[in-house]
Coordinates of C-alpha atoms and ligand atoms in Angstrom, one line a residue:
M1 CA 0.3 -0.1 -0.5
M2 CA 2.8 2.0 1.1
K3 CA 4.7 1.7 -2.7
T4 CA 1.2 2.3 -4.6
Y5 CA 1.2 5.7 -2.2
L6 CA 4.4 6.1 -2.7
S7 CA 4.5 6.3 -6.5
I8 CA 1.4 8.3 -6.4
I9 CA 3.3 11.0 -5.1
R10 CA 6.6 10.0 -7.2
N11 CA 4.2 10.0 -10.6
C12 CA 2.6 13.7 -9.2
K13 CA 2.7 14.4 -12.6
V14 CA 0.8 11.4 -14.0
A15 CA -1.7 11.8 -11.2
Q16 CA -2.0 15.1 -12.0
R17 CA -2.6 14.3 -15.8
W18 CA -5.2 11.4 -14.2
S19 CA -6.7 14.5 -12.3
F20 CA -7.1 16.5 -15.0
S21 CA -8.1 14.1 -17.7
H22 CA -11.1 12.8 -15.6
A23 CA -11.7 16.2 -14.5
T24 CA -12.3 16.9 -17.9
R25 CA -14.7 14.2 -18.4
C26 CA -16.9 15.6 -15.4
A27 CA -16.3 18.5 -17.5
L28 CA -17.4 17.1 -20.4
S29 CA -20.5 15.6 -19.2
P30 CA -23.6 16.8 -20.3
S31 CA -24.3 19.7 -17.0
P32 CA -20.8 21.0 -16.7
S33 CA -20.8 21.6 -13.1
F34 CA -18.2 23.2 -11.2
S35 CA -19.3 21.5 -8.2
S36 CA -19.1 17.8 -9.7
K37 CA -15.7 18.5 -11.4
W38 CA -14.3 19.6 -7.9
N39 CA -15.3 16.5 -6.2
C40 CA -13.1 14.7 -9.0
K41 CA -10.7 16.7 -7.8
M42 CA -10.7 16.2 -4.1
L43 CA -10.6 12.5 -4.7
M44 CA -7.3 12.9 -5.7
V45 CA -6.4 15.2 -3.5
R46 CA -7.0 13.1 -0.6
R47 CA -5.8 10.0 -2.2
M48 CA -2.3 11.0 -2.1
G49 CA -2.7 12.8 1.3
T50 CA -4.5 11.2 3.2
D51 CA -5.9 7.2 2.4
I52 CA -3.1 5.3 3.5
P53 CA -3.5 2.8 6.2
T54 CA -1.5 4.2 9.7
E55 CA 1.1 1.4 10.1
D56 CA 2.5 3.0 7.0
R57 CA 2.6 5.9 7.7
T58 CA 6.0 6.7 9.3
Y59 CA 8.6 8.8 8.2
Y60 CA 12.3 9.7 9.3
I61 CA 14.0 12.9 7.9
T62 CA 17.4 13.8 9.2
T63 CA 19.6 16.6 8.2
P64 CA 23.2 16.4 8.1
I65 CA 24.8 16.6 11.8
F66 CA 27.1 19.7 11.9
Y67 CA 30.2 20.1 12.8
V68 CA 31.2 22.1 14.9
N69 CA 34.5 23.5 14.4
A70 CA 32.7 27.1 13.7
A71 CA 29.6 28.6 14.4
P72 CA 26.4 28.0 12.6
H73 CA 25.7 30.4 9.7
I74 CA 22.2 30.7 6.5
G75 CA 24.0 27.6 4.7
H76 CA 23.5 25.3 8.4
L77 CA 20.4 26.8 8.6
Y78 CA 19.1 25.9 4.8
S79 CA 19.7 22.1 5.7
A80 CA 17.6 22.6 8.9
V81 CA 14.4 24.6 7.4
T82 CA 14.4 22.3 4.8
A83 CA 14.2 19.4 7.2
D84 CA 11.8 21.2 9.2
Y85 CA 9.7 21.8 6.3
L86 CA 9.4 18.0 5.6
H87 CA 8.4 17.1 8.5
R88 CA 5.8 19.5 9.4
Y89 CA 4.2 19.2 6.3
K90 CA 4.6 15.3 7.1
L91 CA 2.7 15.2 10.0
L92 CA -0.2 17.8 8.7
Q93 CA -0.7 15.2 6.3
G94 CA -1.2 12.4 9.5
F95 CA 1.9 10.4 9.1
N96 CA 4.2 9.9 12.2
S97 CA 7.4 11.9 11.3
R98 CA 10.6 11.9 13.9
F99 CA 13.1 14.3 12.9
A100 CA 16.3 14.2 13.6
T101 CA 19.5 16.5 13.6
G102 CA 22.6 17.1 15.8
T103 CA 26.1 17.4 15.6
D104 CA 29.1 15.5 14.1
E105 CA 32.3 16.1 17.0
H106 CA 34.7 13.7 16.5
G107 CA 37.9 14.1 14.0
L108 CA 40.8 15.6 13.5
K109 CA 39.3 18.9 12.0
I110 CA 37.7 19.2 15.7
Q111 CA 40.8 18.3 17.5
Q112 CA 42.6 20.9 16.0
A113 CA 40.0 23.9 16.2
A114 CA 39.7 22.7 20.5
D115 CA 43.3 22.8 20.3
A116 CA 43.3 26.3 19.0
A117 CA 40.7 27.7 21.4
G118 CA 42.8 26.2 24.1
Q119 CA 39.5 24.3 25.5
D120 CA 39.5 20.7 25.9
P121 CA 37.3 18.9 23.1
L122 CA 34.1 18.1 25.0
S123 CA 34.0 21.8 26.5
F124 CA 34.7 23.3 23.2
C125 CA 32.3 20.4 21.0
T126 CA 29.6 21.1 24.0
K127 CA 29.7 25.3 23.6
V128 CA 29.5 24.8 19.9
S129 CA 26.6 22.3 19.6
E130 CA 24.6 24.2 22.5
G131 CA 24.9 27.6 19.7
F132 CA 23.7 25.1 16.7
K133 CA 20.7 23.6 19.4
H134 CA 20.3 27.3 20.2
L135 CA 19.9 28.3 16.7
F136 CA 17.3 25.9 15.7
E137 CA 15.0 27.0 18.7
S138 CA 14.9 30.2 17.6
F139 CA 14.0 29.3 14.1
H140 CA 11.2 27.0 14.9
I141 CA 13.0 24.0 13.9
S142 CA 11.1 21.4 15.0
Y143 CA 13.2 18.2 15.4
T144 CA 12.9 15.4 17.4
D145 CA 15.9 14.1 18.6
Y146 CA 19.1 16.0 18.4
I147 CA 22.2 13.9 18.4
R148 CA 25.6 14.5 19.5
T149 CA 28.7 12.1 18.1
T150 CA 30.0 11.8 21.8
E151 CA 27.2 10.8 23.3
E152 CA 27.2 7.0 24.9
R153 CA 24.9 5.6 22.8
H154 CA 25.8 7.0 19.4
R155 CA 29.4 5.1 20.5
C156 CA 27.5 1.8 21.2
A157 CA 25.9 2.0 17.7
V158 CA 28.8 2.6 16.1
E159 CA 31.4 -0.2 17.6
H160 CA 28.1 -2.5 17.0
F161 CA 28.1 -1.2 13.6
W162 CA 31.6 -2.1 13.0
T163 CA 31.8 -5.4 14.5
V164 CA 29.2 -6.6 12.1
L165 CA 30.7 -5.0 9.2
Q166 CA 34.0 -6.5 10.2
S167 CA 32.4 -10.0 11.3
K168 CA 31.4 -10.2 7.5
G169 CA 34.8 -9.8 6.7
F170 CA 34.5 -6.0 5.0
I171 CA 36.8 -4.4 6.9
Y172 CA 40.7 -5.5 6.8
K173 CA 43.9 -4.2 8.0
G174 CA 45.9 -2.6 5.2
S175 CA 47.8 0.7 4.7
Y176 CA 46.5 3.6 2.8
E177 CA 48.7 6.3 1.2
G178 CA 47.1 8.9 -0.6
W179 CA 45.8 12.1 -0.3
Y180 CA 43.3 13.4 2.6
S181 CA 41.5 16.9 3.5
T182 CA 41.6 17.7 7.5
Q183 CA 39.0 20.3 6.3
D184 CA 36.9 17.9 4.0
E185 CA 37.9 14.9 6.4
S186 CA 37.9 13.1 3.0
F187 CA 40.4 10.3 1.0
L188 CA 40.8 11.7 -2.5
T189 CA 42.2 10.2 -5.5
P190 CA 45.3 11.4 -7.9
S191 CA 42.8 12.7 -10.2
Q192 CA 40.4 14.6 -7.9
V193 CA 43.6 16.6 -6.8
G194 CA 45.6 20.1 -8.3
D195 CA 47.6 22.5 -7.5
A196 CA 47.6 26.1 -6.3
K197 CA 49.0 28.7 -4.2
D198 CA 48.4 29.4 -0.4
S199 CA 48.3 32.9 1.0
S200 CA 52.1 32.8 1.0
G201 CA 52.6 31.9 -2.3
K202 CA 53.3 28.4 -1.6
E203 CA 52.8 25.4 -4.0
I204 CA 50.2 23.6 -2.9
K205 CA 47.7 20.3 -3.8
I206 CA 44.3 21.1 -2.9
S207 CA 40.8 18.7 -4.0
L208 CA 39.5 20.4 -6.5
E209 CA 36.5 19.8 -5.6
S210 CA 35.8 21.8 -2.6
G211 CA 39.2 23.9 -3.0
H212 CA 40.1 22.7 0.5
K213 CA 44.1 22.2 1.1
V214 CA 45.7 18.2 0.9
E215 CA 48.6 16.3 2.4
W216 CA 50.1 13.1 1.5
M217 CA 49.3 10.6 4.3
K218 CA 50.6 7.4 4.6
E219 CA 49.7 4.8 7.7
E220 CA 49.0 1.3 8.7
N221 CA 45.0 1.2 9.5
Y222 CA 41.7 -0.7 8.3
M223 CA 40.0 -0.5 5.2
F224 CA 36.6 -1.3 4.1
R225 CA 35.5 -3.3 0.8
L226 CA 33.5 0.0 -1.3
S227 CA 35.1 -1.5 -4.5
E228 CA 32.6 -4.9 -3.7
F229 CA 29.8 -2.9 -3.9
R230 CA 29.8 -1.1 -7.6
S231 CA 27.6 -3.0 -9.5
R232 CA 25.6 -3.0 -6.2
L233 CA 25.0 0.4 -5.9
Q234 CA 24.3 1.1 -9.7
E235 CA 21.7 -1.5 -9.2
W236 CA 19.5 0.4 -6.5
L237 CA 20.4 3.9 -8.4
E238 CA 19.1 2.5 -11.3
G239 CA 16.1 0.9 -9.6
N240 CA 15.2 3.6 -7.8
P241 CA 15.2 7.0 -9.8
R242 CA 14.2 8.9 -7.4
A243 CA 16.3 7.7 -4.8
V244 CA 18.8 10.9 -5.4
Q245 CA 16.7 14.0 -6.4
P246 CA 17.1 16.4 -7.7
E247 CA 18.0 14.2 -11.3
R248 CA 21.3 15.9 -11.8
F249 CA 23.0 14.7 -8.6
H250 CA 21.5 11.2 -9.4
H251 CA 23.4 11.4 -12.6
A252 CA 25.8 13.0 -10.4
V253 CA 26.5 9.8 -8.8
L254 CA 26.2 7.6 -11.4
Q255 CA 29.0 9.1 -13.3
W256 CA 31.8 9.0 -10.0
L257 CA 30.3 5.1 -10.2
Q258 CA 32.0 4.8 -13.5
E259 CA 35.0 6.6 -12.6
D260 CA 37.8 4.3 -10.1
L261 CA 36.2 3.2 -6.7
P262 CA 38.9 2.2 -4.5
D263 CA 38.4 0.4 -1.1
L264 CA 38.1 3.0 1.3
S265 CA 40.4 3.8 4.9
V266 CA 37.8 3.5 7.8
S267 CA 40.5 4.5 10.7
R268 CA 43.2 6.4 11.4
Q269 CA 45.9 5.7 14.0
R270 CA 45.5 6.6 17.0
S271 CA 48.4 8.7 17.5
R272 CA 47.5 11.2 15.2
L273 CA 43.8 11.1 15.4
Q274 CA 42.9 10.9 19.3
W275 CA 39.5 12.3 19.0
G276 CA 37.1 9.7 18.6
I277 CA 36.0 6.3 18.9
P278 CA 38.6 4.2 19.2
V279 CA 38.0 0.7 16.5
P280 CA 36.8 -1.9 19.0
G281 CA 39.8 -4.5 20.0
D282 CA 42.2 -2.5 18.7
L283 CA 43.1 0.8 20.7
D284 CA 45.7 2.3 18.6
Q285 CA 43.1 3.5 15.6
T286 CA 40.6 5.6 15.6
I287 CA 37.0 4.9 13.9
Y288 CA 36.9 7.2 10.4
V289 CA 35.0 10.6 11.4
W290 CA 33.1 9.5 8.2
L291 CA 31.4 6.5 9.2
D292 CA 31.2 7.3 13.0
A293 CA 28.9 10.2 11.7
L294 CA 26.6 9.2 9.0
V295 CA 25.9 6.1 11.8
N296 CA 24.1 8.9 13.3
Y297 CA 21.4 8.4 11.5
L298 CA 20.6 4.6 12.5
T299 CA 21.6 5.6 16.6
V300 CA 18.7 8.2 16.3
A301 CA 16.3 5.5 14.9
G302 CA 17.1 3.1 17.6
Y303 CA 20.2 1.0 16.2
P304 CA 21.0 -2.3 16.8
D305 CA 18.2 -2.7 18.7
T306 CA 15.3 -1.2 17.7
H307 CA 15.5 0.4 14.6
S308 CA 13.5 -1.1 12.0
Q309 CA 10.6 1.0 11.7
W310 CA 12.3 4.3 11.7
W311 CA 14.7 2.9 9.5
S312 CA 12.8 1.5 6.7
A313 CA 10.9 5.1 6.2
A314 CA 14.4 7.0 6.2
H315 CA 15.1 10.6 4.2
H316 CA 17.9 12.4 4.5
V317 CA 18.7 16.1 3.3
V318 CA 22.7 17.1 2.2
G319 CA 23.7 19.8 0.4
K320 CA 25.7 18.8 -2.3
D321 CA 29.3 19.1 -0.7
I322 CA 28.5 15.6 1.2
L323 CA 26.5 13.9 -2.0
K324 CA 29.6 11.3 -2.0
F325 CA 29.3 10.9 1.1
H326 CA 25.7 9.8 1.1
A327 CA 25.4 8.5 -1.8
I328 CA 28.4 6.1 -2.3
Y329 CA 30.4 5.1 1.4
W330 CA 26.9 5.1 3.2
P331 CA 24.8 3.4 0.6
A332 CA 27.6 0.5 0.5
F333 CA 28.2 0.2 4.5
L334 CA 24.2 0.0 4.9
L335 CA 24.6 -3.2 2.1
A336 CA 27.2 -4.3 4.4
A337 CA 25.4 -4.9 7.4
D338 CA 22.4 -5.9 5.8
L339 CA 20.4 -3.1 6.3
P340 CA 17.9 -1.4 4.6
L341 CA 19.1 1.5 2.4
P342 CA 17.6 5.2 2.8
Q343 CA 14.0 6.2 0.7
T344 CA 15.6 9.3 -0.4
I345 CA 18.3 11.6 -0.3
H346 CA 17.3 15.2 -1.1
V347 CA 20.2 17.3 -2.2
H348 CA 20.2 21.0 -2.3
S349 CA 22.9 23.5 -3.1
H350 CA 24.8 26.2 -1.8
W351 CA 24.3 30.1 -1.0
T352 CA 26.5 32.0 -1.7
V353 CA 27.3 35.2 -0.6
G354 CA 28.1 38.8 -3.1
G355 CA 28.7 35.5 -5.7
K356 CA 31.4 33.7 -3.5
K357 CA 31.1 30.9 -1.3
M358 CA 30.7 31.9 2.4
S359 CA 34.2 31.9 4.7
K360 CA 35.5 33.9 7.9
S361 CA 38.9 35.3 5.4
L362 CA 36.0 37.0 3.2
G363 CA 34.3 38.1 5.8
N364 CA 30.8 37.7 3.9
V365 CA 29.7 35.0 6.4
V366 CA 26.2 35.4 7.3
D367 CA 24.4 35.1 10.8
P368 CA 21.2 34.0 10.8
L369 CA 20.6 35.5 14.3
E370 CA 21.5 38.3 13.5
R371 CA 19.9 38.9 10.6
S372 CA 16.6 37.1 11.7
Q373 CA 16.9 40.3 14.8
R374 CA 16.2 42.5 11.8
F375 CA 13.8 40.2 9.0
T376 CA 12.4 38.0 11.9
T377 CA 12.8 33.9 12.4
D378 CA 9.7 33.6 10.0
G379 CA 10.5 35.9 7.4
M380 CA 13.8 34.3 7.0
R381 CA 12.8 30.8 6.6
Y382 CA 10.5 32.3 4.1
F383 CA 13.5 33.9 2.1
L384 CA 15.3 30.4 1.7
L385 CA 12.8 28.3 0.8
R386 CA 11.2 30.9 -1.7
Q387 CA 14.1 31.6 -3.0
G388 CA 16.6 28.3 -2.6
V389 CA 16.8 26.2 -5.5
P390 CA 17.8 22.7 -5.3
D391 CA 19.5 22.7 -8.5
T392 CA 21.5 25.6 -8.6
D393 CA 24.0 28.0 -6.2
C394 CA 21.9 31.2 -4.8
N395 CA 23.2 34.0 -3.9
Y396 CA 22.5 35.9 -0.6
D397 CA 21.3 39.4 -0.6
D398 CA 19.9 41.7 2.1
D399 CA 18.5 44.0 -0.4
K400 CA 16.6 41.0 -2.2
V401 CA 15.0 39.1 1.4
V402 CA 13.8 43.0 1.8
K403 CA 12.0 43.1 -1.8
L404 CA 11.0 40.2 -1.6
L405 CA 9.3 39.5 1.6
N406 CA 8.0 43.2 1.5
A407 CA 6.2 42.1 -1.6
E408 CA 4.8 38.5 -0.7
L409 CA 4.5 38.7 3.2
T410 CA 3.2 42.7 3.7
D411 CA 1.6 43.6 0.7
S412 CA -0.2 40.6 -0.7
L413 CA -0.6 38.2 1.7
G414 CA -0.7 40.7 4.4
G415 CA -2.8 43.0 2.5
L416 CA -5.3 40.3 1.8
I417 CA -5.9 39.1 5.4
N418 CA -6.1 43.1 6.4
R419 CA -9.2 44.0 3.6
C420 CA -11.4 40.7 4.5
T421 CA -10.8 41.5 8.3
A422 CA -11.3 45.0 8.8
P423 CA -14.1 46.5 10.7
S424 CA -15.2 49.0 7.8
L425 CA -15.6 45.7 5.5
N426 CA -16.7 42.9 8.3
P427 CA -18.2 44.8 11.3
A428 CA -19.3 42.1 12.7
Q429 CA -16.1 40.5 12.7
V430 CA -17.6 36.7 11.1
Y431 CA -16.5 34.8 8.5
P432 CA -19.6 35.6 6.3
H433 CA -22.3 33.5 4.7
F434 CA -21.7 32.3 0.8
C435 CA -25.0 33.2 -1.1
T436 CA -25.4 30.9 -4.1
D437 CA -27.5 33.1 -5.4
S438 CA -24.8 35.5 -6.4
F439 CA -21.9 32.9 -6.9
P440 CA -23.6 30.0 -8.4
S441 CA -21.6 27.2 -8.2
Q442 CA -23.4 25.7 -12.0
R443 CA -21.1 27.9 -14.5
T444 CA -24.5 27.9 -16.7
K445 CA -26.1 29.8 -13.9
A446 CA -23.2 32.2 -14.0
H447 CA -25.5 35.4 -15.4
E448 CA -28.1 35.2 -12.6
G449 CA -25.3 35.6 -10.4
R450 CA -22.5 38.7 -9.6
A451 CA -19.2 36.5 -10.1
V452 CA -17.5 37.1 -14.0
D453 CA -15.6 34.5 -15.5
E454 CA -12.5 35.5 -13.9
D455 CA -13.3 34.6 -10.4
Y456 CA -14.5 31.1 -12.1
H457 CA -10.8 30.6 -12.9
M458 CA -9.5 32.2 -9.4
L459 CA -11.6 29.3 -7.5
D460 CA -10.1 26.8 -10.0
A461 CA -6.9 27.7 -9.3
V462 CA -7.2 27.6 -5.0
H463 CA -9.4 24.1 -5.9
A464 CA -6.8 22.8 -7.3
L465 CA -3.5 24.4 -5.1
P466 CA -2.9 21.4 -2.5
A467 CA -2.2 19.3 -5.1
V468 CA -0.3 21.7 -6.8
V469 CA 1.8 22.8 -3.3
E470 CA 1.8 18.8 -2.6
Q471 CA 3.8 17.7 -5.6
H472 CA 6.9 20.7 -5.3
Y473 CA 6.6 20.0 -1.6
E474 CA 7.5 15.9 -2.2
S475 CA 9.9 17.2 -5.1
V476 CA 11.6 19.9 -2.6
H477 CA 11.0 21.8 -5.1
V478 CA 9.9 24.9 -2.2
Y479 CA 10.0 27.5 -4.4
K480 CA 7.2 26.0 -7.1
A481 CA 5.1 25.8 -4.4
L482 CA 5.1 29.3 -3.0
E483 CA 5.5 30.3 -6.7
A484 CA 2.2 28.3 -7.4
I485 CA 0.4 30.0 -3.2
N486 CA 1.8 33.3 -4.2
G487 CA -0.1 33.1 -7.5
C488 CA -3.1 32.4 -6.3
V489 CA -2.9 35.4 -3.3
R490 CA -2.1 38.0 -6.4
Q491 CA -5.8 35.8 -7.7
T492 CA -7.6 36.7 -4.8
N493 CA -6.4 40.0 -4.7
G494 CA -7.6 41.0 -8.3
F495 CA -11.1 39.3 -6.9
V496 CA -11.3 41.5 -4.0
Q497 CA -10.3 44.2 -6.5
R498 CA -12.8 43.5 -8.6
H499 CA -15.6 44.0 -7.1
T500 CA -14.5 46.8 -4.8
P501 CA -17.0 45.6 -1.8
W502 CA -16.4 48.7 0.5
K503 CA -18.1 50.3 -2.8
L504 CA -21.6 47.9 -2.2
D505 CA -24.8 49.3 -0.7
R506 CA -24.9 47.7 2.4
G507 CA -28.3 48.9 2.9
D508 CA -29.5 47.0 -0.2
G509 CA -30.4 42.9 0.5
R510 CA -28.7 42.0 -3.0
D511 CA -25.3 43.7 -2.2
Q512 CA -25.3 42.8 1.6
L513 CA -25.1 39.1 0.7
W514 CA -22.5 39.4 -2.7
L515 CA -20.4 41.5 -0.1
D516 CA -20.7 38.7 2.6
T517 CA -19.9 36.0 -0.3
I518 CA -16.5 38.0 -1.6
L519 CA -15.4 37.8 2.5
H520 CA -16.2 34.6 2.7
V521 CA -15.0 33.2 -0.5
S522 CA -11.4 35.2 0.1
L523 CA -11.3 34.3 3.3
E524 CA -11.4 30.7 2.7
C525 CA -8.8 31.1 0.3
L526 CA -6.7 32.8 2.9
R527 CA -7.5 29.2 5.0
M528 CA -6.1 27.3 2.1
Y529 CA -3.2 29.8 1.7
G530 CA -2.5 29.7 5.8
T531 CA -2.6 26.0 6.1
L532 CA -0.3 25.3 2.9
L533 CA 1.9 27.6 4.4
Q534 CA 1.9 26.1 8.0
P535 CA 5.4 24.2 7.3
I536 CA 7.1 27.1 5.8
V537 CA 6.3 29.6 8.4
P538 CA 5.1 28.6 11.2
E539 CA 4.4 31.7 13.2
I540 CA 2.9 33.6 10.2
A541 CA 0.5 30.6 9.5
D542 CA -0.2 30.4 12.9
K543 CA -0.9 34.3 13.4
L544 CA -3.5 34.0 10.1
L545 CA -5.9 30.6 10.7
S546 CA -5.8 32.2 14.5
R547 CA -7.2 35.6 13.0
L548 CA -9.7 33.4 10.7
G549 CA -10.9 31.3 14.0
V550 CA -9.7 28.5 12.4
K551 CA -8.8 25.9 14.9
P552 CA -5.8 23.7 15.6
E553 CA -7.2 20.5 14.8
E554 CA -8.9 22.5 12.1
R555 CA -5.7 22.9 10.3
S556 CA -4.3 19.3 8.9
W557 CA -4.3 18.4 5.5
A558 CA -7.0 17.0 5.6
A559 CA -8.4 20.4 6.4
L560 CA -8.3 21.6 3.2
D561 CA -11.4 21.1 1.6
F562 CA -12.2 24.3 -0.2
L563 CA -15.3 26.4 0.0
V564 CA -17.9 23.1 0.8
K565 CA -20.7 25.8 0.3
Y566 CA -20.2 25.6 -3.9
Q567 CA -20.1 22.0 -3.3
G568 CA -23.5 22.0 -1.9
K569 CA -21.9 21.0 2.0
D570 CA -22.1 22.9 5.3
C571 CA -19.4 25.0 5.8
P572 CA -18.1 24.8 9.5
F573 CA -17.0 28.3 9.7
E574 CA -19.5 30.3 8.2
G575 CA -20.9 32.7 10.9
R576 CA -18.6 32.1 13.6
A577 CA -16.6 34.7 15.2
L578 CA -13.1 35.5 14.1
G579 CA -9.9 35.0 15.8
P580 CA -8.7 38.6 17.8
D581 CA -6.5 41.0 15.8
T582 CA -3.1 40.7 17.1
G583 CA -1.8 43.3 14.3
V584 CA -0.2 43.3 11.2
L585 CA 0.8 39.8 10.0
F586 CA 4.5 40.9 8.8
N587 CA 5.6 44.0 9.3
R588 CA 7.3 45.8 7.0
L589 CA 10.9 46.1 6.5
E590 CA 13.3 49.1 5.6
R591 CA 15.7 48.7 2.6
P592 CA 19.2 48.4 3.9
N593 CA 20.9 51.1 2.3
A594 CA 17.8 53.0 0.0
E595 CA 16.4 54.0 2.8
K596 CA 19.3 56.2 4.6
G597 CA 19.1 59.6 4.3
K598 CA 14.9 59.3 4.7
P599 CA 13.7 60.6 7.5
K600 CA 12.9 57.5 9.7
K601 CA 9.3 56.8 10.0
A602 CA 7.9 53.8 11.4
K603 CA 6.4 51.9 8.0
K604 CA 3.4 49.6 8.7
A605 CA 1.7 47.4 6.5
T606 CA -0.7 48.4 3.9
K607 CA -3.5 49.5 5.3
V608 CA -7.0 48.3 3.8
K609 CA -9.2 50.7 1.9
S610 CA -12.5 50.5 2.9
Ligands
LIG1 N1 29.5 16.9 9.8 C1 29.4 16.8 8.3 C2 27.6 16.1 8.0 C3 27.6 15.1 8.2 S1 26.5 13.7 8.0 C4 26.5 12.3 8.7 C5 29.4 18.2 7.4 N2 28.8 19.2 8.1 S2 28.8 20.7 7.6 O1 28.5 21.6 9.0 O2 29.9 21.7 7.5 O3 27.4 21.2 7.0 C6 26.7 20.7 7.6 C7 25.2 20.9 6.1 O4 25.6 22.3 5.6 C8 25.6 20.1 5.1 O5 24.6 19.9 4.0 C9 26.4 21.4 3.8 O6 26.1 21.4 2.6 C10 25.5 22.2 4.9 N3 26.0 24.0 4.0 C11 27.7 24.1 4.5 N4 27.7 25.0 4.2 C12 26.6 25.3 3.0 C13 26.2 26.6 2.2 N5 26.8 27.7 2.1 N6 25.2 26.6 2.1 C14 23.9 26.0 1.7 N7 24.5 24.9 2.7 C15 25.9 24.7 3.4 O7 29.6 18.4 6.4

């Protein structure tokens, strides 16, 4: 059943085609009724979102665990908000979802950072790890599990995992000679290394992929038989074309698998690396930090005792720089340990600043907490998810943040709720009644009501919106989902603007019914937008839905039943009191430079014209 469901989701385009052709059939029926067409579409939305047996509704999403050698920046936050929206979205759909994040605390890089700070490694790690926790809490990252690789439960899981690999013959004692990048904690083949000069003009070798310095190392250590897994990894990827998303990264992994795939060194001599988990039975060796780190996903799932329920539903969010570790090493380790492979690896690209990679030396690191003081945490979440594209790098720019948030949250969405709840238009402060005579659901009778063609198009677009958003949320094309929501918000604003409800004569019975209908339709649209936006901007969505009087238990995906009066059903919101007015939805932001020199005025969101 789960497989069937997933293939519906994965083949959403097919599902949509089905929906449209089915809807077309409905529309072509002798008496084309909009409500019957809607019922057909609703059927599809339901099937995609909610008709799955409870036992199959398990979802486990992870972020990479973050290195504690430096303070968090917007790139780290982006991995976290991506996983957070997926978790929140799955919860709305009624899934039993678990969401793990945490910190990666072992390895040479951390050992050196702690030394440089003159602190003992654990105190150093604890301090930075707390910093990440604080950042996530500030940004409402709703993780269910926070893991640190220095925890005892994790050491047990790693030791067990190692022992399994060794007992199955996949680990052997050998000797490694080659390039190593401490910054990336990665071994490189000669073709992955190039020449460069450091800041003092000295010739050095660097990783061609990351640009980080590499060093030649020669050590006795333990090797993992990675080379044996090439064809099984290829089969996995070819048989699961959606395992690594977006597609270009799936191709990239297949391409890597065509190249040299030597066995992997999975330990370092203890004399060089003390800060890590010792190899079971050989205290002279420390487990390679990537093997240690990757096992965190299993530790959280309850490995080695109780992991099967969660582990079979695992999905990873990772940045493109760590794809090789997640799409080659990790699946190979799992295959060797006879464990299921992750369902999906969602890959995202990077944030640059001024077109360059963020780095301390360039002084272009963007601190998310500092920015949240200016743009709010939801503002930053919205910007990152609205502007980030999984396939290509994105440039961060304060001015862009201000323009985008002012346009979409303050003016468009904020303006709409402001208009529809203004006491001048809605003195009773209720969800007004919908009048079928003013807005006939039978298109053939449209001429008897007040609605015009564009209004029917708007309703169609909003009605189709949950399926569109679902498709893009599933494929982590969040910007497309937000673009679609935004398009509908614009159409709803157009609807209100077109009918200028503030000009209607409240003394006239027909005008009053039409005014109520305009408000009812607009509030229904807003209810849809608020519900769909919950995973992206939880605070703003809560403010919006609370203002509409929508109760917490009425905010799930199953509640995305749009304008039921139009379908001839009773609307639970009709006549209900609106929630309290707690102020504008999103305050207008000042532009960083353009406003300089002008007298300072506290600007608020556009006020309703009424
Ligand atoms: N510790 C490893 C992950 C181990 S997971 C078993 C690691 N840590 S990291 O702190 O360097 O990166 C964590 C996440 O932040 C990765 O997904 C990485 O891609 C992401 N980002 C770091 N810099 C980034 C940008 N500039 N832009 C977007 N995300 C980037 O790798």
